[in-house]
Amino acid sequence: MSLGSERKAVQNPFLRYAQEVGWTYLPPEEALRLRGGEGSPVLRTVLIEQLQRLNPGVVDSVAKAEEVLERLVRVRPDIEGNLEAWEYLKGLKTVFVEAERREKNLRLLDPERPEQNTFHITEKFRFANGRFRIRADIVLLVNGIPVVVVETKAATEEEGIAEALDQIRRYHEEGPELMAQAQLFALTNLVRFFYGATWSLSRKALFNWREQVGARHAAPQQTNGAPQPDFETLVKAFLVPSRILRVLTDYILFVRKDGELSKVVLRPHQMRATEKVLGRCRDPEKRRGLIWHTQGSGKTYTMLTVAKRLLEDPRFQNPTVLLVVDRNELQQQLFQNLEAVGFGHVHVAESKRHLRQLLKNDARGLIVTMIHKFDEADANLNLRSNIFVLVDEAHRSTGGDLGNYLMGALPNATFIGFTGTPIDRSAHGKGTFKVFGGGDPGGYLG
């Protein structure tokens, strides 16, 4: 099949479906003009305008907007720079406001009001850095910032997806200044549709979007037989502007393990579980919930995302979030490095006494502990209701006395159990189901 048919059968429909869900098409020449040349990864004029629009009184001039733009495009061309670019998108960066003589947070996106953002899609995106010149098939830009890079292949190319992934890898090597801005990538050949996080380029970090969308309404044990959606459904589900904003700001996670920074994007089942947990945590009538993720489906990252959202959301009024993990998780040091990636101050309970002290002294923020540190804990250690306890491997850690001590110490807390172990559905009403999911159909939230 010729390149023309790849364009006709895959690329053109992709562009059309994107426009139908709210993206504005920019011809390559117009995109190049707005960028100010091939060396710029951003639509300069769009970003300058949006910076002023989203930051009234903070970015109060074109000169100030240009200064922010230059800071953004000069981030390091690697995963560390990609984290910094994400922090800009997340609203964690500041700018000095002369009139108030203090730093104020910058907004580059408005996820709460999607209509306040601009959504552009363009093709044949040429980028040059003086050493290399690359050309991405499709690039999606929010407020002028390239956030998603898409590679398309003809359906008849047997190794099309593998070749597309190789191209994405090459862009990281030859155009890292562009890829430091982009947060997601997608690969499709009409029949197959994969996506992943930039700077996370192993084959196992690539997710099959077709399976994720097909499984959306299926129960955990029925996902393999779910009906498969068509290309239009896939593209539109992936590109809904409000969803892209949410993925960019809430469902990308940077973690440090053994000093090395890595990046994860959550899958739809993890996103749905997160939203269900947050809904349960907002419900004053219900104080329990169970999340059942099958093995290998990213339970730990779902827990971390829930914790982050609880701490960030002002509706939870500066809560305490306890992550109850097992020894293996703590030994991996993942939970001891959370401060470095935006969790604020993290307390790691070093002993039973230390944990009791933290709870008695009303420590806020994140507390990481192991279940055995609740052994013989006093009842009513903390009576606040905005305490949220996320329990890993809930099926084995909360049985018997330890679970009783945990719940007795924090009688008004909300307890969410996470399990990756297949559960005998006939056990509904017993064990883990009874402790965490008694009030939910089937015994679990998601």
Coordinates of C-alpha atoms in Angstrom, one line a residue:
M1 CA 0.0 0.0 0.0
S2 CA 1.4 3.4 -0.9
L3 CA 2.1 6.3 1.5
G4 CA -0.9 8.1 -0.1
S5 CA -3.2 5.3 1.1
E6 CA -1.8 5.6 4.7
R7 CA -2.7 9.2 4.5
K8 CA -6.1 8.6 3.0
A9 CA -7.2 5.7 5.1
V10 CA -5.6 6.6 8.5
Q11 CA -4.3 10.1 8.7
N12 CA -7.1 12.0 7.1
P13 CA -9.8 10.2 9.1
F14 CA -7.8 10.8 12.3
L15 CA -7.7 14.6 11.5
R16 CA -11.4 14.6 10.7
Y17 CA -12.5 12.8 13.8
A18 CA -10.4 15.1 15.9
Q19 CA -12.1 18.1 14.5
E20 CA -15.5 16.6 15.1
V21 CA -14.8 16.3 18.8
G22 CA -13.5 19.9 19.2
W23 CA -9.9 20.3 17.8
T24 CA -9.2 23.0 15.3
Y25 CA -7.2 22.0 12.2
L26 CA -4.1 24.0 11.3
P27 CA -2.5 23.5 7.9
P28 CA 1.3 22.8 8.3
E29 CA 2.2 26.2 6.8
E30 CA -0.1 28.1 9.2
A31 CA 1.2 26.1 12.2
L32 CA 4.8 26.9 11.1
R33 CA 3.9 30.6 10.9
L34 CA 2.4 30.6 14.4
R35 CA 5.5 28.7 15.7
G36 CA 7.8 31.3 14.2
G37 CA 9.9 28.7 12.4
E38 CA 10.9 25.0 12.6
G39 CA 13.1 25.6 15.7
S40 CA 10.1 26.4 17.9
P41 CA 8.1 23.5 19.4
V42 CA 5.2 25.8 20.5
L43 CA 2.7 28.0 18.6
R44 CA 4.3 31.2 20.0
T45 CA 1.5 33.6 19.2
V46 CA -1.2 31.2 20.6
L47 CA 0.7 30.5 23.8
I48 CA 1.5 34.2 24.4
E49 CA -2.2 35.1 24.0
Q50 CA -3.4 32.2 26.3
L51 CA -0.8 33.0 29.0
Q52 CA -2.3 36.5 29.3
R53 CA -5.9 35.2 29.1
L54 CA -5.4 32.5 31.8
N55 CA -3.3 34.7 34.1
P56 CA -5.0 38.1 34.4
G57 CA -2.9 40.4 36.7
V58 CA -0.1 37.8 36.8
V59 CA 1.0 37.7 33.1
D60 CA 0.0 41.2 32.4
S61 CA 2.1 42.0 29.2
V62 CA 3.3 40.4 26.0
A63 CA 6.9 40.7 27.4
K64 CA 6.0 38.8 30.5
A65 CA 4.3 36.1 28.4
E66 CA 7.4 35.8 26.2
E67 CA 9.5 35.4 29.3
V68 CA 7.4 32.5 30.5
L69 CA 7.4 31.0 27.0
E70 CA 11.2 31.1 26.9
R71 CA 11.5 29.4 30.3
L72 CA 9.2 26.7 29.1
V73 CA 10.9 25.9 25.8
R74 CA 14.4 26.0 27.5
V75 CA 13.6 23.0 29.8
R76 CA 16.3 20.3 29.6
P77 CA 15.8 18.1 26.5
D78 CA 15.3 14.9 28.6
I79 CA 12.9 13.3 31.1
E80 CA 13.9 15.8 33.8
G81 CA 12.9 18.6 31.4
N82 CA 9.7 16.7 30.6
L83 CA 8.8 16.6 34.3
E84 CA 9.4 20.4 34.5
A85 CA 7.2 20.9 31.4
W86 CA 4.5 18.8 33.0
E87 CA 4.8 21.0 36.2
Y88 CA 4.1 24.0 34.0
L89 CA 1.0 22.3 32.6
K90 CA -0.1 21.2 36.1
G91 CA 0.1 24.8 37.4
L92 CA 3.0 24.2 39.8
K93 CA 5.3 26.9 38.4
T94 CA 5.4 30.5 39.6
V95 CA 6.1 34.0 38.2
F96 CA 7.1 37.1 40.1
V97 CA 4.3 39.7 40.1
E98 CA 5.9 43.2 40.6
A99 CA 2.7 44.9 41.7
E100 CA 2.3 42.4 44.6
R101 CA 6.0 41.8 45.1
R102 CA 5.6 38.0 45.4
E103 CA 5.6 34.8 43.4
K104 CA 2.2 33.6 42.0
N105 CA 1.3 30.4 40.4
L106 CA 1.1 30.2 36.6
R107 CA -1.8 28.6 34.7
L108 CA -1.0 27.1 31.3
L109 CA -4.2 25.0 31.2
D110 CA -7.7 25.3 32.6
P111 CA -8.9 21.7 33.1
E112 CA -12.0 22.9 35.0
R113 CA -13.2 25.0 32.1
P114 CA -12.2 23.3 28.8
E115 CA -13.7 26.1 26.8
Q116 CA -11.1 28.5 28.1
N117 CA -8.3 26.5 26.3
T118 CA -7.4 26.3 22.6
F119 CA -7.1 22.9 20.9
H120 CA -5.2 22.6 17.7
I121 CA -4.3 19.6 15.5
T122 CA -1.8 19.8 12.7
E123 CA 0.2 17.4 10.5
K124 CA 3.6 17.0 8.9
F125 CA 5.1 18.8 11.9
R126 CA 8.7 19.6 11.0
F127 CA 11.0 20.4 13.9
A128 CA 14.7 21.3 13.6
N129 CA 17.3 21.9 16.3
G130 CA 20.4 22.6 14.3
R131 CA 21.6 19.0 14.4
F132 CA 18.6 17.0 13.2
R133 CA 15.3 17.6 11.5
I134 CA 12.3 15.4 12.2
R135 CA 8.8 15.3 10.9
A136 CA 5.9 14.0 13.0
D137 CA 2.8 12.8 11.3
I138 CA 0.3 14.5 13.6
V139 CA 0.8 16.8 16.6
L140 CA -1.9 18.0 19.0
L141 CA -1.4 21.3 20.8
V142 CA -3.3 22.7 23.8
N143 CA -2.8 26.5 24.2
G144 CA 0.0 26.3 21.7
I145 CA 1.9 23.6 23.6
P146 CA 2.5 20.3 21.8
V147 CA 1.2 17.6 24.1
V148 CA 0.5 14.6 22.0
V149 CA 2.5 13.2 19.0
V150 CA 0.8 10.7 16.7
E151 CA 2.4 8.3 14.2
T152 CA 0.2 6.7 11.6
K153 CA 0.9 3.7 9.4
A154 CA -1.0 1.9 6.6
A155 CA -3.1 -1.0 7.8
T156 CA -1.2 -3.4 5.4
E157 CA 2.2 -2.7 6.9
E158 CA 2.8 -5.9 9.0
E159 CA 5.3 -4.3 11.3
G160 CA 3.7 -0.9 11.2
I161 CA 3.2 -0.4 14.9
A162 CA 6.8 -1.5 15.7
E163 CA 8.1 0.9 13.0
A164 CA 5.9 3.7 14.4
L165 CA 7.4 3.1 17.9
D166 CA 10.9 3.2 16.5
Q167 CA 10.1 6.6 14.9
I168 CA 8.8 7.9 18.3
R169 CA 12.1 6.7 19.8
R170 CA 14.0 8.4 17.1
Y171 CA 12.2 11.7 17.8
H172 CA 13.3 11.4 21.4
E173 CA 16.9 11.1 20.2
E174 CA 16.9 13.6 17.4
G175 CA 14.3 16.1 18.5
P176 CA 14.3 15.9 22.3
E177 CA 13.4 19.6 22.6
L178 CA 10.0 18.8 21.1
M179 CA 9.6 15.6 23.0
A180 CA 10.4 17.4 26.3
Q181 CA 7.2 19.3 25.8
A182 CA 5.0 16.4 24.6
Q183 CA 3.5 14.2 27.4
L184 CA 1.8 11.5 25.4
F185 CA 2.1 9.6 22.1
A186 CA -0.2 7.4 20.0
L187 CA 0.5 4.9 17.3
T188 CA -2.2 3.6 14.9
N189 CA -2.5 1.8 11.6
L190 CA -6.4 1.9 11.5
V191 CA -6.7 -1.7 12.8
R192 CA -4.6 -1.2 15.9
F193 CA -4.3 1.8 18.2
F194 CA -1.6 2.1 21.0
Y195 CA -0.7 4.9 23.3
G196 CA 1.9 5.6 25.9
A197 CA 3.8 8.3 27.9
T198 CA 6.7 10.1 26.3
W199 CA 10.1 9.1 27.8
S200 CA 8.6 5.7 28.6
L201 CA 9.5 3.9 25.5
S202 CA 9.7 0.2 26.2
R203 CA 7.2 -2.1 24.4
K204 CA 5.6 -3.1 27.7
A205 CA 4.8 0.5 28.5
L206 CA 2.7 0.7 25.4
F207 CA -1.1 0.2 26.0
N208 CA -3.6 -1.1 23.5
W209 CA -6.3 1.6 23.4
R210 CA -8.6 -0.7 21.4
E211 CA -8.8 -3.2 24.2
Q212 CA -9.1 -0.4 26.8
V213 CA -12.1 1.1 25.0
G214 CA -13.6 -2.3 24.2
A215 CA -13.4 -3.2 27.9
R216 CA -14.9 0.0 29.2
H217 CA -18.3 -1.4 30.2
A218 CA -17.2 -5.0 30.8
A219 CA -16.7 -6.6 34.3
P220 CA -13.1 -7.4 35.2
Q221 CA -13.4 -11.1 34.3
Q222 CA -15.2 -10.4 31.0
T223 CA -12.9 -7.9 29.3
N224 CA -11.3 -10.3 26.8
G225 CA -14.6 -11.0 25.1
A226 CA -15.7 -7.4 24.9
P227 CA -16.9 -6.1 21.5
Q228 CA -14.1 -4.2 19.6
P229 CA -14.8 -0.6 18.7
D230 CA -14.2 0.9 15.3
F231 CA -11.5 3.5 14.4
E232 CA -13.8 6.5 14.6
T233 CA -14.9 5.4 18.2
L234 CA -11.3 4.9 19.2
V235 CA -10.0 8.2 17.9
K236 CA -12.9 10.2 19.3
A237 CA -12.7 8.5 22.7
F238 CA -9.0 9.2 22.9
L239 CA -9.2 12.8 21.9
V240 CA -12.2 14.3 23.8
P241 CA -10.6 17.7 24.8
S242 CA -11.8 17.6 28.4
R243 CA -10.4 14.0 28.7
I244 CA -7.0 15.0 27.3
L245 CA -6.9 17.9 29.8
R246 CA -7.6 15.5 32.7
V247 CA -5.1 12.9 31.5
L248 CA -2.4 15.7 31.2
T249 CA -3.0 17.1 34.7
D250 CA -4.3 14.1 36.8
Y251 CA -3.2 10.8 35.2
I252 CA 0.4 11.2 34.4
L253 CA 2.7 10.2 37.2
F254 CA 6.5 10.8 37.6
V255 CA 8.2 8.6 40.2
R256 CA 11.8 8.1 41.4
K257 CA 13.0 4.6 42.1
D258 CA 16.6 4.2 43.2
G259 CA 17.4 7.7 42.1
E260 CA 16.0 7.2 38.5
L261 CA 13.1 9.2 37.2
S262 CA 10.4 7.3 35.3
K263 CA 7.0 8.2 34.0
V264 CA 3.7 6.5 33.8
V265 CA 0.3 7.3 32.2
L266 CA -2.6 5.6 33.7
R267 CA -4.9 3.3 31.7
P268 CA -8.7 3.9 31.5
H269 CA -9.6 1.3 34.2
Q270 CA -7.2 3.0 36.6
M271 CA -8.7 6.4 35.8
R272 CA -12.2 5.0 36.3
A273 CA -11.1 3.5 39.6
T274 CA -9.6 6.8 40.8
E275 CA -12.8 8.7 40.0
K276 CA -14.9 6.1 41.8
V277 CA -12.7 6.3 44.9
L278 CA -12.8 10.1 44.9
G279 CA -16.6 9.9 44.6
R280 CA -16.7 7.6 47.6
C281 CA -14.4 9.8 49.6
R282 CA -16.8 12.8 49.0
D283 CA -19.8 10.8 50.2
P284 CA -20.4 11.5 53.9
E285 CA -22.7 8.5 54.2
K286 CA -20.2 5.8 53.1
R287 CA -16.8 5.1 54.7
R288 CA -15.7 2.0 52.8
G289 CA -14.8 0.9 49.3
L290 CA -12.9 -1.9 47.5
I291 CA -10.9 -1.6 44.3
W292 CA -10.2 -4.9 42.6
H293 CA -7.5 -4.6 40.0
T294 CA -6.3 -7.9 38.5
Q295 CA -2.6 -8.7 38.8
G296 CA -0.3 -6.5 36.7
S297 CA -2.9 -3.8 36.1
G298 CA -1.1 -1.0 37.9
K299 CA -2.7 -1.1 41.4
T300 CA 0.2 0.8 43.0
Y301 CA -0.1 3.7 40.5
T302 CA -3.8 3.9 41.0
M303 CA -3.2 4.2 44.8
L304 CA -0.6 6.9 44.3
T305 CA -2.9 8.9 41.9
V306 CA -5.8 8.7 44.4
A307 CA -3.5 9.9 47.2
K308 CA -2.3 12.8 45.1
R309 CA -5.8 13.9 44.1
L310 CA -7.1 13.7 47.7
L311 CA -4.2 16.0 48.8
E312 CA -4.7 18.4 46.0
D313 CA -8.5 18.8 46.1
P314 CA -9.5 21.7 48.3
R315 CA -12.8 20.0 48.9
F316 CA -11.0 17.5 51.2
Q317 CA -9.8 20.4 53.4
N318 CA -6.1 19.6 54.0
P319 CA -6.6 15.9 54.7
T320 CA -4.4 13.2 56.1
V321 CA -3.9 10.3 53.6
L322 CA -2.5 7.0 54.9
L323 CA -0.9 4.6 52.4
V324 CA -0.8 1.2 54.1
V325 CA 1.7 -0.9 52.1
D326 CA 3.6 -4.1 52.6
R327 CA 7.3 -4.5 53.3
N328 CA 8.1 -5.3 49.7
E329 CA 6.8 -2.0 48.5
L330 CA 8.7 -0.1 51.1
Q331 CA 11.9 -1.9 50.3
Q332 CA 11.6 -0.8 46.7
Q333 CA 11.9 2.8 48.0
L334 CA 9.1 4.0 45.7
F335 CA 7.1 5.3 48.6
Q336 CA 10.1 6.9 50.2
N337 CA 10.8 9.2 47.2
L338 CA 7.4 10.7 46.7
E339 CA 8.4 14.2 48.0
A340 CA 10.6 14.5 44.9
V341 CA 7.7 14.3 42.5
G342 CA 5.2 16.6 44.0
F343 CA 3.7 15.0 47.1
G344 CA 4.8 17.7 49.4
H345 CA 6.0 16.5 52.8
V346 CA 5.7 12.7 53.2
H347 CA 5.9 11.1 56.7
V348 CA 7.2 7.5 56.6
A349 CA 6.2 5.9 60.0
E350 CA 9.3 4.5 61.4
S351 CA 7.8 2.6 64.4
K352 CA 4.5 2.0 66.1
R353 CA 5.2 4.9 68.4
H354 CA 6.1 7.3 65.6
L355 CA 2.8 6.4 63.8
R356 CA 0.7 7.0 66.9
Q357 CA 2.5 10.3 67.5
L358 CA 1.8 11.4 63.9
L359 CA -1.9 10.6 64.3
K360 CA -2.2 12.0 67.8
N361 CA -0.5 15.3 66.7
D362 CA -2.9 15.6 63.8
A363 CA -0.3 15.4 61.0
R364 CA -1.6 16.4 57.6
G365 CA -0.5 15.3 54.2
L366 CA 0.8 11.8 53.3
I367 CA 1.7 9.1 55.9
V368 CA 3.2 5.9 54.6
T369 CA 3.1 2.9 57.0
M370 CA 2.8 -0.8 57.2
I371 CA -0.2 -2.5 58.8
H372 CA 1.7 -4.1 61.7
K373 CA 2.5 -0.6 63.1
F374 CA -1.2 -0.4 64.1
D375 CA -0.8 -3.4 66.4
E376 CA -2.3 -2.5 69.8
A377 CA -3.0 1.1 68.7
D378 CA -5.2 3.1 71.1
A379 CA -8.8 3.5 70.1
N380 CA -9.8 7.0 68.9
L381 CA -6.3 8.2 68.1
N382 CA -7.8 10.7 65.7
L383 CA -11.5 11.5 65.3
R384 CA -11.3 13.7 62.2
S385 CA -13.4 12.6 59.2
N386 CA -11.1 13.8 56.5
I387 CA -8.6 11.0 57.0
F388 CA -8.4 8.6 54.1
V389 CA -6.8 5.2 54.5
L390 CA -5.7 3.4 51.3
V391 CA -4.8 -0.2 52.1
D392 CA -2.7 -2.2 49.7
E393 CA -3.3 -6.0 49.4
A394 CA -6.4 -5.4 51.5
H395 CA -7.4 -9.1 51.3
R396 CA -4.5 -10.1 53.5
S397 CA -3.6 -7.1 55.6
T398 CA -6.9 -6.2 57.4
G399 CA -8.1 -9.5 58.6
G400 CA -8.2 -10.2 62.4
D401 CA -6.9 -7.9 65.1
L402 CA -4.7 -5.6 63.0
G403 CA -7.7 -4.5 60.9
N404 CA -9.7 -3.9 64.1
Y405 CA -6.9 -1.8 65.6
L406 CA -6.6 0.2 62.4
M407 CA -10.3 1.0 62.2
G408 CA -10.6 1.6 66.0
A409 CA -7.8 4.1 65.9
L410 CA -9.5 6.1 63.2
P411 CA -13.2 5.6 63.7
N412 CA -14.4 8.4 61.4
A413 CA -11.9 7.8 58.6
T414 CA -12.7 6.5 55.1
F415 CA -11.1 3.1 54.3
I416 CA -10.4 2.1 50.7
G417 CA -9.0 -1.4 50.1
F418 CA -7.0 -2.3 47.0
T419 CA -6.5 -5.9 46.0
G420 CA -4.9 -7.6 43.0
T421 CA -5.8 -11.1 44.0
P422 CA -8.6 -12.8 42.1
I423 CA -11.5 -13.1 44.5
D424 CA -14.0 -15.9 44.7
R425 CA -17.2 -14.0 43.8
S426 CA -19.2 -16.4 45.9
A427 CA -17.5 -14.9 48.9
H428 CA -19.5 -11.7 48.6
G429 CA -20.4 -10.6 52.1
K430 CA -17.4 -12.3 53.7
G431 CA -13.8 -11.3 54.3
T432 CA -12.4 -8.4 52.2
F433 CA -15.8 -7.8 50.6
K434 CA -17.4 -7.5 54.1
V435 CA -14.7 -5.1 55.4
F436 CA -14.5 -2.8 52.5
G437 CA -17.3 -3.4 50.0
G438 CA -20.3 -4.5 52.0
G439 CA -22.6 -1.7 50.6
D440 CA -21.6 -2.0 46.9
P441 CA -23.1 -4.2 44.2
G442 CA -20.8 -7.2 43.7
G443 CA -18.8 -6.0 46.7
Y444 CA -16.4 -3.6 45.0
L445 CA -16.3 -0.1 43.5
G446 CA -14.2 -0.9 40.4

